[in-house]
Short mmCIF file of C-alpha atoms and ligand atoms in Angstrom, two decimals:
data_model
loop_
_atom_site.label_atom_id
_atom_site.label_comp_id
_atom_site.label_asym_id
_atom_site.label_seq_id
_atom_site.Cartn_x
_atom_site.Cartn_y
_atom_site.Cartn_z
CA MET A 45 -14.36 19.93 -33.39
CA LEU A 46 -15.93 16.59 -32.68
CA VAL A 47 -13.94 16.30 -29.44
CA THR A 48 -15.08 19.78 -28.31
CA ARG A 49 -18.70 18.96 -28.98
CA GLU A 50 -18.35 15.63 -27.19
CA ARG A 51 -16.71 17.32 -24.21
CA LYS A 52 -19.39 20.02 -24.07
CA ALA A 53 -22.09 17.34 -24.11
CA SER A 54 -20.37 15.45 -21.31
CA GLU A 55 -19.96 18.64 -19.25
CA ALA A 56 -23.65 19.44 -19.73
CA GLU A 57 -24.49 15.89 -18.66
CA SER A 58 -22.35 16.18 -15.49
CA LEU A 59 -24.01 19.49 -14.64
CA ARG A 60 -27.45 17.97 -15.14
CA ARG A 61 -26.52 15.05 -12.86
CA LEU A 62 -25.05 17.38 -10.26
CA GLY A 63 -28.24 19.46 -10.30
CA LYS A 64 -30.29 16.29 -9.88
CA ARG A 65 -28.15 15.19 -6.92
CA VAL A 66 -28.48 18.58 -5.21
CA MET A 67 -32.26 18.40 -5.69
CA THR A 68 -32.40 14.85 -4.32
CA ASP A 69 -30.31 15.89 -1.28
CA MET A 70 -32.58 18.89 -0.66
CA LEU A 71 -35.69 16.74 -0.90
CA LYS A 72 -34.18 14.11 1.38
CA ASN A 73 -33.20 16.73 3.97
CA ALA A 74 -36.65 18.31 3.78
CA PHE A 75 -38.28 14.88 4.18
CA TYR A 76 -36.18 13.90 7.23
CA GLY A 77 -36.79 17.39 8.66
CA VAL A 78 -40.57 16.91 8.41
CA LEU A 79 -40.31 13.55 10.22
CA ARG A 80 -38.28 15.19 12.96
CA HIS A 81 -40.80 17.92 13.57
CA GLY A 82 -43.65 15.42 13.43
CA GLY A 83 -42.16 13.63 16.48
CA VAL A 84 -41.49 10.39 14.55
CA TYR A 85 -37.91 10.12 15.83
CA HIS A 86 -38.96 10.59 19.44
CA VAL A 87 -41.46 7.69 19.28
CA SER A 88 -39.05 5.41 17.41
CA ARG A 89 -36.22 6.15 19.87
CA GLN A 90 -38.44 5.16 22.80
CA LYS A 91 -39.17 1.81 21.13
CA GLN A 92 -35.42 1.09 21.05
CA LYS A 93 -34.71 2.09 24.65
CA ASN A 94 -33.90 -1.45 25.80
CA ARG A 95 -31.66 -2.16 22.81
CA VAL A 96 -28.02 -1.15 22.57
CA LEU A 97 -27.11 1.39 19.90
CA ILE A 98 -23.59 1.01 18.46
CA LEU A 99 -22.42 3.71 16.06
CA THR A 100 -19.70 3.30 13.41
CA TYR A 101 -17.52 6.20 12.35
CA HIS A 102 -14.48 6.16 10.07
CA GLY A 103 -12.88 9.58 9.64
CA VAL A 104 -13.68 12.92 11.27
CA LEU A 105 -12.33 15.86 9.23
CA LYS A 106 -11.69 19.53 9.91
CA ASN A 107 -10.75 20.37 6.34
CA GLY A 108 -12.45 17.76 4.16
CA SER A 109 -14.62 18.88 1.27
CA ASP A 110 -18.10 17.50 0.74
CA SER A 111 -16.98 15.03 -1.94
CA TYR A 112 -17.56 11.37 -2.77
CA ILE A 113 -14.00 10.59 -1.62
CA ASN A 114 -14.98 11.73 1.89
CA ARG A 115 -18.35 9.92 1.91
CA ASN A 116 -17.41 7.84 4.98
CA CYS A 117 -16.14 10.83 6.97
CA VAL A 118 -18.09 13.39 8.98
CA SER A 119 -17.08 16.99 9.59
CA ALA A 120 -15.73 17.98 13.02
CA GLU A 121 -18.69 20.32 13.41
CA MET A 122 -21.26 17.61 12.67
CA PHE A 123 -19.41 15.11 14.88
CA GLU A 124 -19.51 17.52 17.83
CA GLN A 125 -23.24 18.17 17.30
CA GLN A 126 -23.87 14.40 17.23
CA MET A 127 -21.78 13.77 20.39
CA ARG A 128 -23.59 16.57 22.24
CA TRP A 129 -26.97 15.07 21.34
CA LEU A 130 -25.92 11.50 22.20
CA LYS A 131 -24.47 12.59 25.55
CA ARG A 132 -27.77 14.25 26.42
CA HIS A 133 -29.95 11.28 25.47
CA TYR A 134 -27.86 8.12 26.10
CA THR A 135 -25.59 6.42 28.60
CA ILE A 136 -22.48 6.04 26.48
CA MET A 137 -20.36 3.09 27.64
CA PRO A 138 -17.18 1.41 26.40
CA LEU A 139 -18.20 -1.37 24.00
CA GLY A 140 -16.13 -3.90 26.01
CA ASP A 141 -18.22 -3.21 29.15
CA ILE A 142 -21.47 -3.51 27.17
CA VAL A 143 -20.36 -6.87 25.73
CA GLU A 144 -19.47 -8.18 29.21
CA ALA A 145 -22.90 -7.14 30.55
CA LEU A 146 -24.70 -8.72 27.58
CA ARG A 147 -22.71 -11.95 27.90
CA ARG A 148 -23.42 -12.24 31.64
CA GLY A 149 -27.05 -11.25 31.23
CA GLU A 150 -26.53 -8.26 33.56
CA PRO A 151 -28.88 -5.29 33.26
CA LEU A 152 -27.83 -2.27 31.19
CA PRO A 153 -29.28 1.23 31.55
CA GLU A 154 -32.09 2.24 29.20
CA TYR A 155 -30.76 4.07 26.16
CA THR A 156 -27.25 2.57 26.20
CA ALA A 157 -24.92 3.49 23.32
CA ALA A 158 -21.31 2.87 22.21
CA ILE A 159 -19.16 4.85 19.80
CA THR A 160 -16.80 2.95 17.50
CA PHE A 161 -14.35 3.91 14.75
CA ASP A 162 -13.15 1.53 12.03
CA ASP A 163 -9.70 1.56 10.37
CA GLY A 164 -7.73 3.69 12.89
CA PHE A 165 -7.24 6.91 10.93
CA ARG A 166 -5.02 9.55 12.53
CA ASN A 167 -7.87 12.09 12.42
CA ASN A 168 -9.52 9.97 15.15
CA PHE A 169 -6.76 11.34 17.41
CA THR A 170 -6.27 14.84 15.98
CA VAL A 171 -9.94 15.76 15.35
CA ALA A 172 -12.35 13.33 17.09
CA TYR A 173 -10.46 12.62 20.32
CA PRO A 174 -10.42 16.24 21.63
CA ILE A 175 -14.22 16.34 21.12
CA LEU A 176 -14.67 12.99 22.90
CA VAL A 177 -12.57 14.28 25.81
CA ARG A 178 -14.57 17.52 25.98
CA TYR A 179 -17.82 15.56 26.38
CA ASN A 180 -16.24 12.79 28.48
CA ILE A 181 -17.30 10.09 26.00
CA PRO A 182 -15.55 6.68 25.82
CA ALA A 183 -15.01 5.04 22.42
CA THR A 184 -13.53 1.98 20.69
CA ILE A 185 -11.15 2.19 17.73
CA PHE A 186 -10.61 -0.86 15.52
CA LEU A 187 -7.07 -0.89 14.13
CA ILE A 188 -5.68 -2.38 10.92
CA THR A 189 -2.41 -3.25 12.60
CA ASP A 190 -0.18 -3.31 9.46
CA MET A 191 -1.26 0.31 8.86
CA THR A 192 -0.42 1.34 12.43
CA ASP A 193 2.92 -0.47 12.04
CA GLN A 194 4.01 1.36 8.86
CA PRO A 195 4.14 5.15 8.79
CA GLY A 196 2.91 6.33 5.36
CA ALA A 197 0.83 3.18 4.77
CA ARG A 198 -2.44 3.58 2.90
CA LEU A 199 -5.54 1.46 2.39
CA TRP A 200 -5.82 -0.12 -1.08
CA THR A 201 -9.44 1.02 -1.46
CA ASP A 202 -8.36 4.65 -0.87
CA HIS A 203 -5.51 4.16 -3.33
CA VAL A 204 -7.88 2.90 -6.04
CA ASP A 205 -10.18 5.89 -5.44
CA ALA A 206 -7.17 8.20 -5.80
CA ILE A 207 -6.16 6.55 -9.12
CA ILE A 208 -9.66 7.07 -10.50
CA PHE A 209 -10.31 10.56 -9.11
CA ARG A 210 -6.89 12.11 -9.74
CA ALA A 211 -6.32 10.65 -13.23
CA ASN A 212 -6.60 12.95 -16.25
CA VAL A 213 -7.35 10.13 -18.69
CA ARG A 214 -10.94 9.54 -19.83
CA ARG A 215 -11.02 5.73 -19.74
CA LEU A 216 -9.58 2.81 -17.76
CA GLN A 217 -9.39 -0.85 -18.68
CA LEU A 218 -9.45 -3.82 -16.32
CA GLN A 219 -9.32 -7.59 -16.85
CA MET A 220 -12.44 -8.88 -15.08
CA ASN A 221 -12.93 -12.64 -15.02
CA GLY A 222 -11.28 -13.19 -18.38
CA THR A 223 -12.79 -10.25 -20.26
CA LEU A 224 -11.38 -6.78 -20.74
CA ALA A 225 -13.82 -4.28 -19.22
CA GLU A 226 -13.66 -0.58 -20.08
CA PHE A 227 -14.64 2.17 -17.63
CA ASP A 228 -15.60 5.74 -18.50
CA ILE A 229 -13.95 8.14 -16.02
CA SER A 230 -14.55 11.36 -18.00
CA SER A 231 -16.89 13.05 -15.47
CA PRO A 232 -17.23 13.10 -11.65
CA GLN A 233 -20.39 10.97 -11.86
CA ALA A 234 -18.72 8.44 -14.18
CA LYS A 235 -15.76 8.25 -11.78
CA ILE A 236 -18.12 7.41 -8.89
CA GLN A 237 -19.72 4.59 -10.88
CA ALA A 238 -16.34 3.26 -12.05
CA SER A 239 -14.93 3.41 -8.52
CA ASP A 240 -17.89 1.49 -7.04
CA ARG A 241 -17.65 -1.26 -9.66
CA ILE A 242 -13.86 -1.56 -9.66
CA ARG A 243 -13.53 -1.66 -5.86
CA GLY A 244 -16.45 -4.12 -5.65
CA PHE A 245 -14.67 -6.44 -8.09
CA LEU A 246 -11.24 -6.11 -6.45
CA LYS A 247 -12.72 -6.99 -3.04
CA THR A 248 -13.48 -10.48 -4.35
CA LEU A 249 -9.81 -11.20 -5.24
CA ASN A 250 -6.97 -12.44 -3.07
CA PRO A 251 -4.36 -9.79 -2.10
CA GLN A 252 -1.76 -10.80 -4.74
CA GLU A 253 -4.25 -10.78 -7.62
CA ARG A 254 -5.80 -7.55 -6.37
CA ASP A 255 -2.43 -5.76 -6.22
CA ARG A 256 -1.60 -6.94 -9.76
CA HIS A 257 -4.86 -5.38 -11.01
CA ILE A 258 -4.17 -2.15 -9.12
CA LEU A 259 -0.73 -1.94 -10.74
CA SER A 260 -2.32 -2.32 -14.17
CA LEU A 261 -4.68 0.59 -13.38
CA GLU A 262 -1.76 2.72 -12.21
CA ARG A 263 0.09 2.10 -15.48
CA GLN A 264 -2.81 3.53 -17.49
CA ILE A 265 -2.92 6.92 -15.83
CA ASP A 266 -0.86 9.98 -16.60
CA ARG A 267 0.64 10.71 -13.19
CA GLU A 268 2.20 9.23 -10.07
CA ILE A 269 -0.21 8.80 -7.18
CA ASP A 270 0.99 10.03 -3.83
CA LEU A 271 -2.01 9.56 -1.57
CA LEU A 272 -0.56 11.87 1.09
CA GLU A 273 0.38 14.70 -1.29
CA ASP A 274 -1.19 17.64 0.56
CA GLU A 275 -2.46 18.54 4.02
CA GLU A 276 -6.10 17.75 3.26
CA SER A 277 -5.15 14.28 1.97
CA ARG A 278 -2.94 13.61 4.97
CA GLU A 279 -5.79 14.49 7.33
CA ARG A 280 -8.04 12.11 5.41
CA TYR A 281 -5.74 9.11 4.81
CA GLU A 282 -2.99 8.94 7.44
CA PHE A 283 -3.16 6.24 10.11
CA LEU A 284 -2.56 6.44 13.87
CA SER A 285 0.87 5.75 15.30
CA TRP A 286 1.34 3.41 18.27
CA ASP A 287 2.33 6.43 20.42
CA GLU A 288 -1.06 8.02 19.71
CA VAL A 289 -2.81 4.70 20.36
CA ARG A 290 -1.07 4.27 23.74
CA LEU A 291 -1.87 7.83 24.77
CA MET A 292 -5.57 7.44 23.99
CA ALA A 293 -5.67 3.98 25.64
CA GLU A 294 -4.95 5.69 28.96
CA HIS A 295 -7.94 7.98 28.51
CA GLN A 296 -11.16 6.02 27.89
CA ILE A 297 -10.36 4.80 24.39
CA GLU A 298 -10.22 1.02 23.93
CA PHE A 299 -8.74 -0.73 20.91
CA GLY A 300 -9.88 -3.74 18.95
CA SER A 301 -8.68 -5.50 15.82
CA HIS A 302 -9.88 -4.81 12.28
CA THR A 303 -7.41 -7.44 10.93
CA ARG A 304 -3.79 -6.89 9.85
CA SER A 305 -4.42 -5.71 6.31
CA HIS A 306 -8.18 -5.04 5.99
CA ALA A 307 -8.64 -8.35 4.16
CA ILE A 308 -12.26 -9.45 3.62
CA ILE A 309 -11.98 -12.53 5.80
CA ALA A 310 -14.64 -14.68 4.09
CA HIS A 311 -12.25 -15.00 1.11
CA LEU A 312 -9.21 -16.16 3.14
CA SER A 313 -7.62 -19.61 3.45
CA PRO A 314 -7.50 -21.03 7.02
CA ALA A 315 -3.81 -20.04 7.37
CA GLU A 316 -4.41 -16.50 6.09
CA LEU A 317 -7.42 -16.14 8.38
CA GLU A 318 -5.43 -17.16 11.43
CA ASN A 319 -2.68 -14.74 10.46
CA GLU A 320 -5.12 -11.80 10.10
CA LEU A 321 -6.96 -12.51 13.35
CA LEU A 322 -4.16 -13.69 15.66
CA VAL A 323 -1.23 -11.49 14.60
CA SER A 324 -3.30 -8.30 14.80
CA LYS A 325 -4.59 -9.29 18.26
CA ARG A 326 -1.10 -10.08 19.54
CA ARG A 327 0.29 -6.83 18.12
CA ILE A 328 -2.32 -4.72 19.95
CA GLU A 329 -1.74 -6.64 23.19
CA GLU A 330 2.05 -6.17 22.96
CA GLN A 331 1.64 -2.44 22.44
CA LEU A 332 -0.98 -1.84 25.13
CA GLY A 333 -0.12 -4.49 27.70
CA LYS A 334 -3.75 -5.61 28.02
CA PRO A 335 -6.01 -8.14 26.30
CA CYS A 336 -7.60 -7.27 22.95
CA ARG A 337 -11.06 -8.87 22.93
CA LEU A 338 -13.06 -6.99 20.30
CA PHE A 339 -13.04 -7.42 16.53
CA SER A 340 -14.63 -5.55 13.63
CA TYR A 341 -15.18 -7.27 10.25
CA PRO A 342 -13.74 -5.39 7.25
CA ASN A 343 -16.69 -4.39 5.04
CA GLY A 344 -18.93 -6.14 7.58
CA THR A 345 -21.93 -7.18 5.45
CA PRO A 346 -23.33 -10.72 5.92
CA ARG A 347 -21.40 -11.80 2.82
CA ASP A 348 -18.04 -10.75 4.33
CA PHE A 349 -17.87 -13.31 7.18
CA SER A 350 -19.03 -16.85 7.85
CA ILE A 351 -19.67 -19.27 10.72
CA ARG A 352 -16.12 -20.60 10.16
CA ASP A 353 -14.72 -17.10 10.80
CA GLN A 354 -16.89 -16.62 13.90
CA LYS A 355 -15.56 -19.90 15.36
CA VAL A 356 -11.94 -18.91 14.74
CA LEU A 357 -12.57 -15.53 16.40
CA GLN A 358 -14.02 -17.26 19.44
CA GLN A 359 -11.11 -19.74 19.68
CA ALA A 360 -8.64 -16.86 19.37
CA GLY A 361 -10.08 -15.25 22.51
CA TYR A 362 -12.23 -12.50 21.01
CA THR A 363 -15.41 -12.07 23.06
CA ALA A 364 -17.41 -10.19 20.40
CA ALA A 365 -17.30 -8.96 16.82
CA VAL A 366 -19.14 -6.03 15.26
CA SER A 367 -20.59 -6.09 11.76
CA GLN A 368 -21.89 -3.41 9.45
CA ILE A 369 -25.41 -4.84 9.52
CA TYR A 370 -27.86 -2.04 10.35
CA GLY A 371 -29.72 -2.50 13.61
CA PHE A 372 -29.80 -2.51 17.42
CA ASN A 373 -28.60 -5.15 19.91
CA THR A 374 -30.22 -7.18 22.69
CA TYR A 375 -29.17 -10.13 24.89
CA ASP A 376 -30.28 -12.39 22.02
CA THR A 377 -28.11 -10.82 19.31
CA ASP A 378 -25.24 -13.01 18.05
CA PHE A 379 -22.19 -11.60 19.90
CA TYR A 380 -20.06 -12.37 16.84
CA ALA A 381 -22.34 -10.34 14.54
CA LEU A 382 -23.30 -7.30 16.60
CA ARG A 383 -25.32 -4.70 14.68
CA ARG A 384 -24.07 -1.19 14.12
CA ILE A 385 -25.33 2.01 12.56
CA ASN A 386 -22.89 3.57 10.11
CA ILE A 387 -22.70 7.35 10.26
CA VAL A 388 -21.72 8.83 6.91
CA ARG A 389 -21.28 12.36 5.65
CA SER A 390 -24.56 14.24 5.52
CA PRO A 391 -25.31 17.93 5.70
CA SER A 392 -28.45 17.24 7.70
CA PHE A 393 -28.70 16.47 11.40
CA SER A 394 -32.20 15.06 10.79
CA TYR A 395 -30.66 12.32 8.63
CA PHE A 396 -28.41 11.33 11.57
CA LEU A 397 -31.47 11.24 13.85
CA ALA A 398 -33.34 9.06 11.34
CA LYS A 399 -30.46 6.59 11.39
CA VAL A 400 -29.87 6.35 15.17
CA THR A 401 -33.53 6.22 16.15
CA GLY A 402 -34.28 3.33 13.78
CA VAL A 403 -36.56 5.33 11.44
CA TRP A 404 -34.12 5.01 8.54
CA GLY A 405 -34.12 1.19 8.83
CA ARG A 406 -37.92 1.06 8.94
CA LEU A 407 -38.18 3.24 5.84
CA ARG A 408 -35.67 1.05 4.03
CA GLU A 409 -37.71 -2.08 4.84
CA TRP A 410 -40.91 -0.44 3.58
CA THR A 411 -39.34 0.72 0.32
CA ARG A 412 -37.83 -2.76 -0.27
CA ASN A 413 -41.13 -4.61 0.24
ZN1 ZN B 229 -12.65 -0.83 7.51
#
């Protein structure tokens, strides 16, 4: 009886939260729509015309639902709409060519942009690539080379999400810095909060410790996790093969390194750092028969890399590295901390426009101050 009442209360709570989220999304979309029709994006875009816009994508999905799990993916439909708009308004160049021009101080066209993808998911080939070809748009894909090397490999962050979202238990426990923390995972909203906190904590650990914690989570749930269990999951989580990489490399797609294992490099020892940066570079060069000069920091916030890491990148022969710091690039931007704009799932095209024209960043600054 008590359990039923408790469950009913938790279901009502999830519904209330869902309703609130839908309302917030509708308000947000309406707000960005008003800015669009007021011409705000047009003016902001003109202000950025002499700065280079670099976009970050992860996955592009034909079949993915509009869920938290797919938050870093865009739909094929939205991706095509975005590419069509970018092609009309920007000169889209390979990132490598932009970096060379910036480094030499050579002029770039007004409204220059580059398209990049992090992680090297297979959907970049099956879903995004045909659209890029249709619009004749070059792009850069940053590979996690251990994933490209092992068919069936999966990213640990995706695996942790799957443990939390597919489990039928209501609680999970995790040893965090000497204390046993308990996480409610009884509703979709609770799962989101637990996932954010657990992944955030695990990112601070070294790979061995992290895997030990993941194993302990796996032991607490009621089922085996096969991340690639159905077609929708395979489209979301599978990585590119070297055959697919080589094929795209002949047609306007360049490849850079995103480390070997997606390690957050600020936490690595000098030997581990060298291994992540040099082995991945060599692997890409062996497979493609040309130099690999671009790097993308896993996670990419200012906390995830240091001056030490930037020096090692430079010594290893990388000419530039992209971060996940929001912003545009000029000749004065640090070439080992280039700014990018991360495009996430959103039902509204106006939200995309707010991000790429710089309005989103301005609003964020105002609301922070
Ligand atoms: Zn990544």
